[in-house]
Every structure is written in structure tokens, then in C-alpha cells.
């Protein structure tokens, strides 16, 4: 069954390893309310719900953060930029293994 699922980002200043069904297609990134009303960043993906899980790696960085070390070591895909109500902007990348 195909469904769009949401995957919360837990670390907005570093690396996030997230389990999702194999072949999940990222549809977007944005702000969502996480547990207990806390505003956070999430990734949405179109998932085959019966597929086995795989771990995918995402990096989040604020504006003006030096990403040279991370982004020169790995291939990556830019997923998007998210601006929260507190005016902080975060940039989400997927590290391609």
C-alpha cells in the first residue's frame, strides 16, 4: 500500500539516521508540530508500507553554518529549506550512500 508518511527530525544541528521503507520517495520538508506541541522539522515521503526498512541519513544545518567538512566528504541531495515561526531557517540535505 502506498502512503505518505511523516518522519520527524530530532537533531536540527547535525546528522539524523531515519528508518523508512526501502525506496521511499521524499515529497518535501517542512515545519510540523511534534510531540507535546513543540514545533519541529519533518520530512514527508511516499512509502510502500510493506517494504522492508532501510536507514537513511539526513543532515540539517542552520543558515551560515559551515558545512564544508560534511558536504565535501559525501554525495548529497538538497531537500529544501524550512523556516520556523521563531524565524530560524534550517536547510535539509540527504547524504547519499
Short mmCIF file of C-alpha atoms in Angstrom, two decimals:
data_model
loop_
_atom_site.label_atom_id
_atom_site.label_comp_id
_atom_site.label_asym_id
_atom_site.label_seq_id
_atom_site.Cartn_x
_atom_site.Cartn_y
_atom_site.Cartn_z
CA UNK A 1 0.00 0.00 0.00
CA UNK A 2 1.36 3.46 -0.88
CA UNK A 3 1.02 6.15 1.77
CA UNK A 4 2.72 9.44 2.58
CA UNK A 5 4.34 9.21 6.00
CA UNK A 6 5.95 11.92 8.13
CA UNK A 7 9.38 11.45 9.69
CA UNK A 8 10.35 13.96 12.43
CA UNK A 9 13.88 15.37 12.50
CA UNK A 10 15.24 15.10 16.04
CA UNK A 11 18.58 16.91 15.70
CA UNK A 12 18.39 20.27 13.92
CA UNK A 13 22.13 20.78 14.28
CA UNK A 14 23.55 17.60 12.85
CA UNK A 15 23.12 14.10 11.49
CA UNK A 16 19.82 12.20 11.64
CA UNK A 17 19.60 8.49 10.79
CA UNK A 18 15.98 7.68 10.00
CA UNK A 19 14.44 4.28 9.29
CA UNK A 20 11.95 4.34 6.46
CA UNK A 21 10.65 1.81 3.96
CA UNK A 22 13.09 0.98 1.15
CA UNK A 23 12.60 3.15 -1.90
CA UNK A 24 10.64 5.84 -0.05
CA UNK A 25 10.39 8.96 -2.22
CA UNK A 26 10.87 12.25 -0.38
CA UNK A 27 7.97 14.57 -1.18
CA UNK A 28 9.04 17.53 0.93
CA UNK A 29 10.35 19.04 4.14
CA UNK A 30 8.57 21.46 6.42
CA UNK A 31 7.52 22.51 9.88
CA UNK A 32 5.17 20.28 11.84
CA UNK A 33 4.03 20.01 15.43
CA UNK A 34 5.89 17.18 17.11
CA UNK A 35 5.11 15.67 20.50
CA UNK A 36 3.56 17.93 23.14
CA UNK A 37 3.01 20.85 20.78
CA UNK A 38 6.69 21.50 20.04
CA UNK A 39 7.31 22.89 16.56
CA UNK A 40 9.91 20.91 14.65
CA UNK A 41 11.16 19.94 11.21
CA UNK A 42 9.80 16.89 9.42
CA UNK A 43 10.41 15.01 6.20
CA UNK A 44 7.45 13.59 4.27
CA UNK A 45 7.90 10.60 1.96
CA UNK A 46 5.75 8.44 -0.28
CA UNK A 47 6.25 4.94 1.15
CA UNK A 48 5.38 1.40 0.18
CA UNK A 49 4.14 0.43 3.63
CA UNK A 50 5.01 -3.26 3.25
CA UNK A 51 8.62 -2.67 2.12
CA UNK A 52 11.47 -3.61 4.47
CA UNK A 53 13.04 -0.74 6.39
CA UNK A 54 16.32 0.91 5.50
CA UNK A 55 18.27 3.60 7.32
CA UNK A 56 18.75 6.89 5.50
CA UNK A 57 20.95 9.75 6.64
CA UNK A 58 19.91 13.39 6.70
CA UNK A 59 21.86 16.46 7.78
CA UNK A 60 20.26 19.67 8.99
CA UNK A 61 22.11 22.96 9.34
CA UNK A 62 21.11 26.48 10.18
CA UNK A 63 21.85 29.41 7.92
CA UNK A 64 25.53 30.47 7.96
CA UNK A 65 26.74 27.17 9.48
CA UNK A 66 29.96 25.85 7.89
CA UNK A 67 29.02 22.63 6.07
CA UNK A 68 32.34 22.19 4.23
CA UNK A 69 33.51 19.15 6.19
CA UNK A 70 30.27 17.20 5.77
CA UNK A 71 29.33 18.14 2.23
CA UNK A 72 32.79 17.66 0.72
CA UNK A 73 33.08 14.13 2.16
CA UNK A 74 29.80 12.76 0.86
CA UNK A 75 27.48 12.95 -2.10
CA UNK A 76 24.27 14.66 -1.09
CA UNK A 77 20.92 15.90 -2.30
CA UNK A 78 19.40 19.19 -1.14
CA UNK A 79 15.84 18.56 0.06
CA UNK A 80 14.85 22.08 0.98
CA UNK A 81 14.85 24.96 3.42
CA UNK A 82 12.43 25.33 6.32
CA UNK A 83 11.73 28.50 8.28
CA UNK A 84 10.15 28.15 11.69
CA UNK A 85 7.92 30.71 13.41
CA UNK A 86 10.86 31.73 15.62
CA UNK A 87 12.47 33.00 12.36
CA UNK A 88 15.28 30.39 12.31
CA UNK A 89 15.86 28.81 8.91
CA UNK A 90 17.19 25.26 8.55
CA UNK A 91 18.48 23.53 5.42
CA UNK A 92 17.89 19.79 4.99
CA UNK A 93 20.23 17.52 2.99
CA UNK A 94 20.15 13.78 2.36
CA UNK A 95 23.54 12.07 2.44
CA UNK A 96 23.65 9.55 -0.43
CA UNK A 97 25.44 6.32 0.47
#
